[in-house]
Amino acid sequence: MVDELLSRNREWAASQCRENPHYFQDFTKGQQPEFFWIGCSDSRVPANVIAKQGPGEVFVHRNIANVVHSSDLNLLSALEFAVNNLGILKVLVCGHYGCGGVRASMESHDHGLADHWLEPVRRLGVKHREELALLEDDDARQNRLAELNVIEGVIRLSETPILRNAWERGIPIRVHGLVYNLGDGLLRDLECTATQPLLSGLR
Ligand code: CO
């Protein structure tokens, strides 16, 4: 029942007001988030919670398996707004171990529309099949592919006209690749940070 959810919401709003009577008034003035988070839709990987950020601190885009499609209008509109309107300088692509989307991309049976969505991840798995074959089991292969998918996402973002143009204007945006471990709650930096177009460099 949604009543339970509404009741929890009222409890939360009341407790925030008890701590700071002006808490909600500040949000009506606008937002100035520091981070743009691109993550997986998985319910176990909520951006604000795991990064310990409150409302107003993270601008978020999530989709199945945190895929960066170069023609995804949803992601690109959010990226453009984050960069050009919010002035965000820190973009985070966050994947996670145990990702069902990544797992689906490695399975041969039909997953419906998800198979269309996950096509870039499947292709990435094929591209890196020799490296993946050396790993001990399917879980290890899926977790490595989750990392490779993040790195690919950072590369693709770095080649978008939105970021290319921002870098050409001298805006010091950094795109970081992170992976989250469901088993211990820790984020790890994959050290694939982009500060310019990674494939082609600046013109
Ligand atoms: Co996932």
JSON list of C-alpha atoms and ligand atoms in Angstrom, two decimals:
[
{"chain": "A", "resi": 1, "resn": "MET", "atom": "CA", "xyz": [0.00, 0.00, 0.00]},
{"chain": "A", "resi": 2, "resn": "VAL", "atom": "CA", "xyz": [1.19, 3.50, -0.81]},
{"chain": "A", "resi": 3, "resn": "ASP", "atom": "CA", "xyz": [-0.28, 4.71, 2.53]},
{"chain": "A", "resi": 4, "resn": "GLU", "atom": "CA", "xyz": [2.69, 3.18, 4.31]},
{"chain": "A", "resi": 5, "resn": "LEU", "atom": "CA", "xyz": [5.06, 5.07, 2.03]},
{"chain": "A", "resi": 6, "resn": "LEU", "atom": "CA", "xyz": [3.21, 8.38, 2.58]},
{"chain": "A", "resi": 7, "resn": "SER", "atom": "CA", "xyz": [3.29, 7.85, 6.30]},
{"chain": "A", "resi": 8, "resn": "ARG", "atom": "CA", "xyz": [7.07, 7.23, 6.22]},
{"chain": "A", "resi": 9, "resn": "ASN", "atom": "CA", "xyz": [7.45, 10.39, 4.13]},
{"chain": "A", "resi": 10, "resn": "ARG", "atom": "CA", "xyz": [5.58, 12.47, 6.74]},
{"chain": "A", "resi": 11, "resn": "GLU", "atom": "CA", "xyz": [7.79, 11.04, 9.48]},
{"chain": "A", "resi": 12, "resn": "TRP", "atom": "CA", "xyz": [10.93, 11.92, 7.50]},
{"chain": "A", "resi": 13, "resn": "ALA", "atom": "CA", "xyz": [9.76, 15.46, 6.68]},
{"chain": "A", "resi": 14, "resn": "ALA", "atom": "CA", "xyz": [8.85, 16.10, 10.31]},
{"chain": "A", "resi": 15, "resn": "SER", "atom": "CA", "xyz": [12.20, 14.82, 11.58]},
{"chain": "A", "resi": 16, "resn": "GLN", "atom": "CA", "xyz": [14.11, 17.02, 9.10]},
{"chain": "A", "resi": 17, "resn": "CYS", "atom": "CA", "xyz": [12.12, 20.06, 10.28]},
{"chain": "A", "resi": 18, "resn": "ARG", "atom": "CA", "xyz": [12.84, 19.25, 13.91]},
{"chain": "A", "resi": 19, "resn": "GLU", "atom": "CA", "xyz": [16.57, 19.38, 13.15]},
{"chain": "A", "resi": 20, "resn": "ASN", "atom": "CA", "xyz": [16.37, 22.49, 10.98]},
{"chain": "A", "resi": 21, "resn": "PRO", "atom": "CA", "xyz": [13.13, 24.48, 10.63]},
{"chain": "A", "resi": 22, "resn": "HIS", "atom": "CA", "xyz": [14.41, 26.03, 7.34]},
{"chain": "A", "resi": 23, "resn": "TYR", "atom": "CA", "xyz": [15.48, 22.71, 5.83]},
{"chain": "A", "resi": 24, "resn": "PHE", "atom": "CA", "xyz": [12.90, 22.61, 3.03]},
{"chain": "A", "resi": 25, "resn": "GLN", "atom": "CA", "xyz": [12.81, 26.38, 2.37]},
{"chain": "A", "resi": 26, "resn": "ASP", "atom": "CA", "xyz": [16.41, 26.21, 1.14]},
{"chain": "A", "resi": 27, "resn": "PHE", "atom": "CA", "xyz": [15.48, 23.68, -1.56]},
{"chain": "A", "resi": 28, "resn": "THR", "atom": "CA", "xyz": [12.84, 25.95, -3.08]},
{"chain": "A", "resi": 29, "resn": "LYS", "atom": "CA", "xyz": [15.61, 28.36, -4.13]},
{"chain": "A", "resi": 30, "resn": "GLY", "atom": "CA", "xyz": [17.32, 25.91, -6.51]},
{"chain": "A", "resi": 31, "resn": "GLN", "atom": "CA", "xyz": [19.95, 23.20, -6.63]},
{"chain": "A", "resi": 32, "resn": "GLN", "atom": "CA", "xyz": [23.75, 23.28, -6.71]},
{"chain": "A", "resi": 33, "resn": "PRO", "atom": "CA", "xyz": [24.79, 19.63, -6.72]},
{"chain": "A", "resi": 34, "resn": "GLU", "atom": "CA", "xyz": [28.49, 18.82, -6.78]},
{"chain": "A", "resi": 35, "resn": "PHE", "atom": "CA", "xyz": [28.21, 15.47, -8.58]},
{"chain": "A", "resi": 36, "resn": "PHE", "atom": "CA", "xyz": [26.48, 14.00, -11.61]},
{"chain": "A", "resi": 37, "resn": "TRP", "atom": "CA", "xyz": [26.00, 10.30, -10.92]},
{"chain": "A", "resi": 38, "resn": "ILE", "atom": "CA", "xyz": [25.38, 7.78, -13.68]},
{"chain": "A", "resi": 39, "resn": "GLY", "atom": "CA", "xyz": [24.55, 4.46, -12.07]},
{"chain": "A", "resi": 40, "resn": "CYS", "atom": "CA", "xyz": [22.55, 1.26, -12.29]},
{"chain": "A", "resi": 41, "resn": "SER", "atom": "CA", "xyz": [18.79, 1.21, -11.56]},
{"chain": "A", "resi": 42, "resn": "ASP", "atom": "CA", "xyz": [19.39, -1.64, -9.10]},
{"chain": "A", "resi": 43, "resn": "SER", "atom": "CA", "xyz": [17.57, -0.87, -5.82]},
{"chain": "A", "resi": 44, "resn": "ARG", "atom": "CA", "xyz": [20.68, -1.85, -3.84]},
{"chain": "A", "resi": 45, "resn": "VAL", "atom": "CA", "xyz": [22.78, 0.95, -5.32]},
{"chain": "A", "resi": 46, "resn": "PRO", "atom": "CA", "xyz": [21.06, 4.22, -4.34]},
{"chain": "A", "resi": 47, "resn": "ALA", "atom": "CA", "xyz": [23.44, 7.07, -5.20]},
{"chain": "A", "resi": 48, "resn": "ASN", "atom": "CA", "xyz": [22.72, 9.40, -2.30]},
{"chain": "A", "resi": 49, "resn": "VAL", "atom": "CA", "xyz": [22.73, 6.70, 0.34]},
{"chain": "A", "resi": 50, "resn": "ILE", "atom": "CA", "xyz": [25.98, 4.95, -0.55]},
{"chain": "A", "resi": 51, "resn": "ALA", "atom": "CA", "xyz": [27.82, 8.21, -1.24]},
{"chain": "A", "resi": 52, "resn": "LYS", "atom": "CA", "xyz": [26.39, 9.64, 2.01]},
{"chain": "A", "resi": 53, "resn": "GLN", "atom": "CA", "xyz": [24.94, 12.68, 0.27]},
{"chain": "A", "resi": 54, "resn": "GLY", "atom": "CA", "xyz": [21.75, 14.52, 1.19]},
{"chain": "A", "resi": 55, "resn": "PRO", "atom": "CA", "xyz": [19.05, 16.02, -1.06]},
{"chain": "A", "resi": 56, "resn": "GLY", "atom": "CA", "xyz": [20.50, 18.67, -3.38]},
{"chain": "A", "resi": 57, "resn": "GLU", "atom": "CA", "xyz": [23.98, 17.14, -3.50]},
{"chain": "A", "resi": 58, "resn": "VAL", "atom": "CA", "xyz": [23.84, 14.63, -6.37]},
{"chain": "A", "resi": 59, "resn": "PHE", "atom": "CA", "xyz": [22.24, 14.98, -9.81]},
{"chain": "A", "resi": 60, "resn": "VAL", "atom": "CA", "xyz": [21.33, 11.45, -10.83]},
{"chain": "A", "resi": 61, "resn": "HIS", "atom": "CA", "xyz": [20.75, 9.36, -13.95]},
{"chain": "A", "resi": 62, "resn": "ARG", "atom": "CA", "xyz": [20.22, 5.63, -13.55]},
{"chain": "A", "resi": 63, "resn": "ASN", "atom": "CA", "xyz": [19.49, 2.88, -16.04]},
{"chain": "A", "resi": 64, "resn": "ILE", "atom": "CA", "xyz": [19.86, -0.90, -16.26]},
{"chain": "A", "resi": 65, "resn": "ALA", "atom": "CA", "xyz": [23.59, -1.70, -15.98]},
{"chain": "A", "resi": 66, "resn": "ASN", "atom": "CA", "xyz": [24.61, 2.00, -16.09]},
{"chain": "A", "resi": 67, "resn": "VAL", "atom": "CA", "xyz": [25.07, 1.83, -19.84]},
{"chain": "A", "resi": 68, "resn": "VAL", "atom": "CA", "xyz": [26.34, 4.93, -21.65]},
{"chain": "A", "resi": 69, "resn": "HIS", "atom": "CA", "xyz": [24.69, 4.83, -25.07]},
{"chain": "A", "resi": 70, "resn": "SER", "atom": "CA", "xyz": [26.07, 7.59, -27.29]},
{"chain": "A", "resi": 71, "resn": "SER", "atom": "CA", "xyz": [22.55, 8.32, -28.57]},
{"chain": "A", "resi": 72, "resn": "ASP", "atom": "CA", "xyz": [20.57, 8.04, -25.31]},
{"chain": "A", "resi": 73, "resn": "LEU", "atom": "CA", "xyz": [18.62, 11.31, -25.23]},
{"chain": "A", "resi": 74, "resn": "ASN", "atom": "CA", "xyz": [17.68, 10.75, -21.60]},
{"chain": "A", "resi": 75, "resn": "LEU", "atom": "CA", "xyz": [21.28, 10.48, -20.42]},
{"chain": "A", "resi": 76, "resn": "LEU", "atom": "CA", "xyz": [22.56, 13.16, -22.81]},
{"chain": "A", "resi": 77, "resn": "SER", "atom": "CA", "xyz": [19.89, 15.68, -21.77]},
{"chain": "A", "resi": 78, "resn": "ALA", "atom": "CA", "xyz": [20.78, 15.10, -18.13]},
{"chain": "A", "resi": 79, "resn": "LEU", "atom": "CA", "xyz": [24.52, 15.42, -18.92]},
{"chain": "A", "resi": 80, "resn": "GLU", "atom": "CA", "xyz": [23.99, 18.63, -20.88]},
{"chain": "A", "resi": 81, "resn": "PHE", "atom": "CA", "xyz": [21.93, 20.14, -18.07]},
{"chain": "A", "resi": 82, "resn": "ALA", "atom": "CA", "xyz": [24.46, 19.01, -15.46]},
{"chain": "A", "resi": 83, "resn": "VAL", "atom": "CA", "xyz": [27.37, 20.57, -17.35]},
{"chain": "A", "resi": 84, "resn": "ASN", "atom": "CA", "xyz": [25.85, 23.66, -18.95]},
{"chain": "A", "resi": 85, "resn": "ASN", "atom": "CA", "xyz": [23.23, 24.70, -16.39]},
{"chain": "A", "resi": 86, "resn": "LEU", "atom": "CA", "xyz": [24.33, 23.27, -13.06]},
{"chain": "A", "resi": 87, "resn": "GLY", "atom": "CA", "xyz": [28.05, 23.74, -13.68]},
{"chain": "A", "resi": 88, "resn": "ILE", "atom": "CA", "xyz": [28.87, 20.29, -12.30]},
{"chain": "A", "resi": 89, "resn": "LEU", "atom": "CA", "xyz": [32.59, 19.46, -12.54]},
{"chain": "A", "resi": 90, "resn": "LYS", "atom": "CA", "xyz": [32.53, 15.89, -11.21]},
{"chain": "A", "resi": 91, "resn": "VAL", "atom": "CA", "xyz": [30.83, 13.19, -13.26]},
{"chain": "A", "resi": 92, "resn": "LEU", "atom": "CA", "xyz": [30.73, 9.69, -11.81]},
{"chain": "A", "resi": 93, "resn": "VAL", "atom": "CA", "xyz": [29.99, 6.49, -13.71]},
{"chain": "A", "resi": 94, "resn": "CYS", "atom": "CA", "xyz": [29.25, 3.86, -11.08]},
{"chain": "A", "resi": 95, "resn": "GLY", "atom": "CA", "xyz": [28.84, 0.18, -11.83]},
{"chain": "A", "resi": 96, "resn": "HIS", "atom": "CA", "xyz": [28.46, -2.58, -9.29]},
{"chain": "A", "resi": 97, "resn": "TYR", "atom": "CA", "xyz": [29.42, -6.18, -8.72]},
{"chain": "A", "resi": 98, "resn": "GLY", "atom": "CA", "xyz": [26.57, -8.70, -8.93]},
{"chain": "A", "resi": 99, "resn": "CYS", "atom": "CA", "xyz": [24.84, -6.56, -11.60]},
{"chain": "A", "resi": 100, "resn": "GLY", "atom": "CA", "xyz": [21.84, -8.42, -13.07]},
{"chain": "A", "resi": 101, "resn": "GLY", "atom": "CA", "xyz": [22.07, -6.39, -16.28]},
{"chain": "A", "resi": 102, "resn": "VAL", "atom": "CA", "xyz": [25.70, -7.35, -16.82]},
{"chain": "A", "resi": 103, "resn": "ARG", "atom": "CA", "xyz": [24.83, -10.96, -16.05]},
{"chain": "A", "resi": 104, "resn": "ALA", "atom": "CA", "xyz": [21.96, -10.88, -18.58]},
{"chain": "A", "resi": 105, "resn": "SER", "atom": "CA", "xyz": [24.36, -9.55, -21.24]},
{"chain": "A", "resi": 106, "resn": "MET", "atom": "CA", "xyz": [26.47, -12.74, -20.81]},
{"chain": "A", "resi": 107, "resn": "GLU", "atom": "CA", "xyz": [23.53, -15.17, -20.99]},
{"chain": "A", "resi": 108, "resn": "SER", "atom": "CA", "xyz": [22.28, -16.67, -24.23]},
{"chain": "A", "resi": 109, "resn": "HIS", "atom": "CA", "xyz": [18.54, -16.84, -23.47]},
{"chain": "A", "resi": 110, "resn": "ASP", "atom": "CA", "xyz": [16.04, -14.10, -24.31]},
{"chain": "A", "resi": 111, "resn": "HIS", "atom": "CA", "xyz": [15.56, -11.16, -21.90]},
{"chain": "A", "resi": 112, "resn": "GLY", "atom": "CA", "xyz": [13.20, -9.17, -24.11]},
{"chain": "A", "resi": 113, "resn": "LEU", "atom": "CA", "xyz": [13.90, -5.46, -24.53]},
{"chain": "A", "resi": 114, "resn": "ALA", "atom": "CA", "xyz": [16.75, -5.64, -22.05]},
{"chain": "A", "resi": 115, "resn": "ASP", "atom": "CA", "xyz": [18.79, -7.47, -24.70]},
{"chain": "A", "resi": 116, "resn": "HIS", "atom": "CA", "xyz": [18.52, -4.42, -26.96]},
{"chain": "A", "resi": 117, "resn": "TRP", "atom": "CA", "xyz": [19.49, -2.11, -24.13]},
{"chain": "A", "resi": 118, "resn": "LEU", "atom": "CA", "xyz": [22.42, -4.31, -23.07]},
{"chain": "A", "resi": 119, "resn": "GLU", "atom": "CA", "xyz": [23.84, -4.80, -26.57]},
{"chain": "A", "resi": 120, "resn": "PRO", "atom": "CA", "xyz": [26.92, -2.60, -25.92]},
{"chain": "A", "resi": 121, "resn": "VAL", "atom": "CA", "xyz": [27.71, -4.61, -22.78]},
{"chain": "A", "resi": 122, "resn": "ARG", "atom": "CA", "xyz": [27.34, -7.89, -24.67]},
{"chain": "A", "resi": 123, "resn": "ARG", "atom": "CA", "xyz": [29.65, -6.57, -27.39]},
{"chain": "A", "resi": 124, "resn": "LEU", "atom": "CA", "xyz": [32.17, -5.47, -24.76]},
{"chain": "A", "resi": 125, "resn": "GLY", "atom": "CA", "xyz": [32.12, -9.01, -23.30]},
{"chain": "A", "resi": 126, "resn": "VAL", "atom": "CA", "xyz": [32.88, -10.43, -26.73]},
{"chain": "A", "resi": 127, "resn": "LYS", "atom": "CA", "xyz": [35.67, -7.91, -27.28]},
{"chain": "A", "resi": 128, "resn": "HIS", "atom": "CA", "xyz": [37.31, -8.93, -23.98]},
{"chain": "A", "resi": 129, "resn": "ARG", "atom": "CA", "xyz": [36.43, -12.65, -24.10]},
{"chain": "A", "resi": 130, "resn": "GLU", "atom": "CA", "xyz": [40.04, -13.80, -23.88]},
{"chain": "A", "resi": 131, "resn": "GLU", "atom": "CA", "xyz": [40.70, -11.84, -20.69]},
{"chain": "A", "resi": 132, "resn": "LEU", "atom": "CA", "xyz": [37.36, -12.95, -19.22]},
{"chain": "A", "resi": 133, "resn": "ALA", "atom": "CA", "xyz": [37.96, -16.62, -20.08]},
{"chain": "A", "resi": 134, "resn": "LEU", "atom": "CA", "xyz": [41.04, -16.63, -17.81]},
{"chain": "A", "resi": 135, "resn": "LEU", "atom": "CA", "xyz": [38.94, -15.81, -14.72]},
{"chain": "A", "resi": 136, "resn": "GLU", "atom": "CA", "xyz": [37.86, -18.59, -12.37]},
{"chain": "A", "resi": 137, "resn": "ASP", "atom": "CA", "xyz": [34.06, -18.53, -12.70]},
{"chain": "A", "resi": 138, "resn": "ASP", "atom": "CA", "xyz": [31.02, -16.74, -14.10]},
{"chain": "A", "resi": 139, "resn": "ASP", "atom": "CA", "xyz": [30.75, -14.42, -11.08]},
{"chain": "A", "resi": 140, "resn": "ALA", "atom": "CA", "xyz": [34.32, -13.23, -11.57]},
{"chain": "A", "resi": 141, "resn": "ARG", "atom": "CA", "xyz": [33.70, -12.77, -15.31]},
{"chain": "A", "resi": 142, "resn": "GLN", "atom": "CA", "xyz": [30.53, -10.76, -14.65]},
{"chain": "A", "resi": 143, "resn": "ASN", "atom": "CA", "xyz": [32.27, -8.58, -12.09]},
{"chain": "A", "resi": 144, "resn": "ARG", "atom": "CA", "xyz": [35.16, -7.87, -14.44]},
{"chain": "A", "resi": 145, "resn": "LEU", "atom": "CA", "xyz": [32.71, -7.07, -17.24]},
{"chain": "A", "resi": 146, "resn": "ALA", "atom": "CA", "xyz": [30.93, -4.67, -14.84]},
{"chain": "A", "resi": 147, "resn": "GLU", "atom": "CA", "xyz": [34.29, -2.88, -14.43]},
{"chain": "A", "resi": 148, "resn": "LEU", "atom": "CA", "xyz": [34.97, -2.87, -18.18]},
{"chain": "A", "resi": 149, "resn": "ASN", "atom": "CA", "xyz": [31.47, -1.47, -18.75]},
{"chain": "A", "resi": 150, "resn": "VAL", "atom": "CA", "xyz": [32.24, 1.45, -16.42]},
{"chain": "A", "resi": 151, "resn": "ILE", "atom": "CA", "xyz": [35.55, 2.15, -18.19]},
{"chain": "A", "resi": 152, "resn": "GLU", "atom": "CA", "xyz": [33.75, 2.04, -21.56]},
{"chain": "A", "resi": 153, "resn": "GLY", "atom": "CA", "xyz": [31.12, 4.42, -20.20]},
{"chain": "A", "resi": 154, "resn": "VAL", "atom": "CA", "xyz": [33.79, 6.91, -19.14]},
{"chain": "A", "resi": 155, "resn": "ILE", "atom": "CA", "xyz": [35.37, 6.69, -22.61]},
{"chain": "A", "resi": 156, "resn": "ARG", "atom": "CA", "xyz": [32.02, 7.21, -24.35]},
{"chain": "A", "resi": 157, "resn": "LEU", "atom": "CA", "xyz": [31.13, 10.16, -22.15]},
{"chain": "A", "resi": 158, "resn": "SER", "atom": "CA", "xyz": [34.52, 11.72, -22.83]},
{"chain": "A", "resi": 159, "resn": "GLU", "atom": "CA", "xyz": [33.79, 11.63, -26.56]},
{"chain": "A", "resi": 160, "resn": "THR", "atom": "CA", "xyz": [30.36, 13.28, -26.34]},
{"chain": "A", "resi": 161, "resn": "PRO", "atom": "CA", "xyz": [30.17, 16.72, -28.00]},
{"chain": "A", "resi": 162, "resn": "ILE", "atom": "CA", "xyz": [28.82, 18.02, -24.66]},
{"chain": "A", "resi": 163, "resn": "LEU", "atom": "CA", "xyz": [32.05, 17.21, -22.80]},
{"chain": "A", "resi": 164, "resn": "ARG", "atom": "CA", "xyz": [34.34, 17.93, -25.76]},
{"chain": "A", "resi": 165, "resn": "ASN", "atom": "CA", "xyz": [32.86, 21.41, -26.02]},
{"chain": "A", "resi": 166, "resn": "ALA", "atom": "CA", "xyz": [33.07, 21.99, -22.28]},
{"chain": "A", "resi": 167, "resn": "TRP", "atom": "CA", "xyz": [36.75, 20.98, -22.24]},
{"chain": "A", "resi": 168, "resn": "GLU", "atom": "CA", "xyz": [37.45, 23.22, -25.23]},
{"chain": "A", "resi": 169, "resn": "ARG", "atom": "CA", "xyz": [35.96, 26.10, -23.24]},
{"chain": "A", "resi": 170, "resn": "GLY", "atom": "CA", "xyz": [38.50, 25.29, -20.49]},
{"chain": "A", "resi": 171, "resn": "ILE", "atom": "CA", "xyz": [36.00, 23.88, -18.00]},
{"chain": "A", "resi": 172, "resn": "PRO", "atom": "CA", "xyz": [37.90, 21.39, -15.77]},
{"chain": "A", "resi": 173, "resn": "ILE", "atom": "CA", "xyz": [35.36, 18.56, -15.72]},
{"chain": "A", "resi": 174, "resn": "ARG", "atom": "CA", "xyz": [36.54, 15.18, -14.49]},
{"chain": "A", "resi": 175, "resn": "VAL", "atom": "CA", "xyz": [34.74, 11.93, -15.33]},
{"chain": "A", "resi": 176, "resn": "HIS", "atom": "CA", "xyz": [35.48, 9.19, -12.80]},
{"chain": "A", "resi": 177, "resn": "GLY", "atom": "CA", "xyz": [34.75, 5.46, -13.06]},
{"chain": "A", "resi": 178, "resn": "LEU", "atom": "CA", "xyz": [33.72, 3.71, -9.84]},
{"chain": "A", "resi": 179, "resn": "VAL", "atom": "CA", "xyz": [32.54, 0.25, -8.92]},
{"chain": "A", "resi": 180, "resn": "TYR", "atom": "CA", "xyz": [30.42, -0.59, -5.89]},
{"chain": "A", "resi": 181, "resn": "ASN", "atom": "CA", "xyz": [30.65, -3.82, -3.91]},
{"chain": "A", "resi": 182, "resn": "LEU", "atom": "CA", "xyz": [27.19, -4.90, -2.68]},
{"chain": "A", "resi": 183, "resn": "GLY", "atom": "CA", "xyz": [28.87, -7.23, -0.20]},
{"chain": "A", "resi": 184, "resn": "ASP", "atom": "CA", "xyz": [30.76, -4.61, 1.84]},
{"chain": "A", "resi": 185, "resn": "GLY", "atom": "CA", "xyz": [29.19, -1.28, 0.83]},
{"chain": "A", "resi": 186, "resn": "LEU", "atom": "CA", "xyz": [32.45, 0.12, -0.51]},
{"chain": "A", "resi": 187, "resn": "LEU", "atom": "CA", "xyz": [33.05, 2.15, -3.67]},
{"chain": "A", "resi": 188, "resn": "ARG", "atom": "CA", "xyz": [36.33, 1.72, -5.52]},
{"chain": "A", "resi": 189, "resn": "ASP", "atom": "CA", "xyz": [37.93, 4.14, -7.97]},
{"chain": "A", "resi": 190, "resn": "LEU", "atom": "CA", "xyz": [38.74, 2.25, -11.20]},
{"chain": "A", "resi": 191, "resn": "GLU", "atom": "CA", "xyz": [41.35, 4.91, -12.02]},
{"chain": "A", "resi": 192, "resn": "CYS", "atom": "CA", "xyz": [40.11, 5.53, -15.54]},
{"chain": "A", "resi": 193, "resn": "THR", "atom": "CA", "xyz": [39.42, 9.24, -14.97]},
{"chain": "A", "resi": 194, "resn": "ALA", "atom": "CA", "xyz": [38.86, 11.36, -18.08]},
{"chain": "A", "resi": 195, "resn": "THR", "atom": "CA", "xyz": [39.93, 15.00, -18.16]},
{"chain": "A", "resi": 196, "resn": "GLN", "atom": "CA", "xyz": [39.81, 15.18, -21.97]},
{"chain": "A", "resi": 197, "resn": "PRO", "atom": "CA", "xyz": [38.44, 13.02, -24.83]},
{"chain": "A", "resi": 198, "resn": "LEU", "atom": "CA", "xyz": [40.09, 9.66, -24.16]},
{"chain": "A", "resi": 199, "resn": "LEU", "atom": "CA", "xyz": [40.17, 8.30, -27.70]},
{"chain": "A", "resi": 200, "resn": "SER", "atom": "CA", "xyz": [40.81, 11.35, -29.82]},
{"chain": "A", "resi": 201, "resn": "GLY", "atom": "CA", "xyz": [42.30, 13.95, -27.48]},
{"chain": "A", "resi": 202, "resn": "LEU", "atom": "CA", "xyz": [41.56, 17.67, -27.70]},
{"chain": "A", "resi": 203, "resn": "ARG", "atom": "CA", "xyz": [41.46, 19.21, -31.17]},
{"chain": "B", "resi": 1, "resn": "CO", "atom": "CO", "xyz": [23.05, -3.41, -11.95]}
]
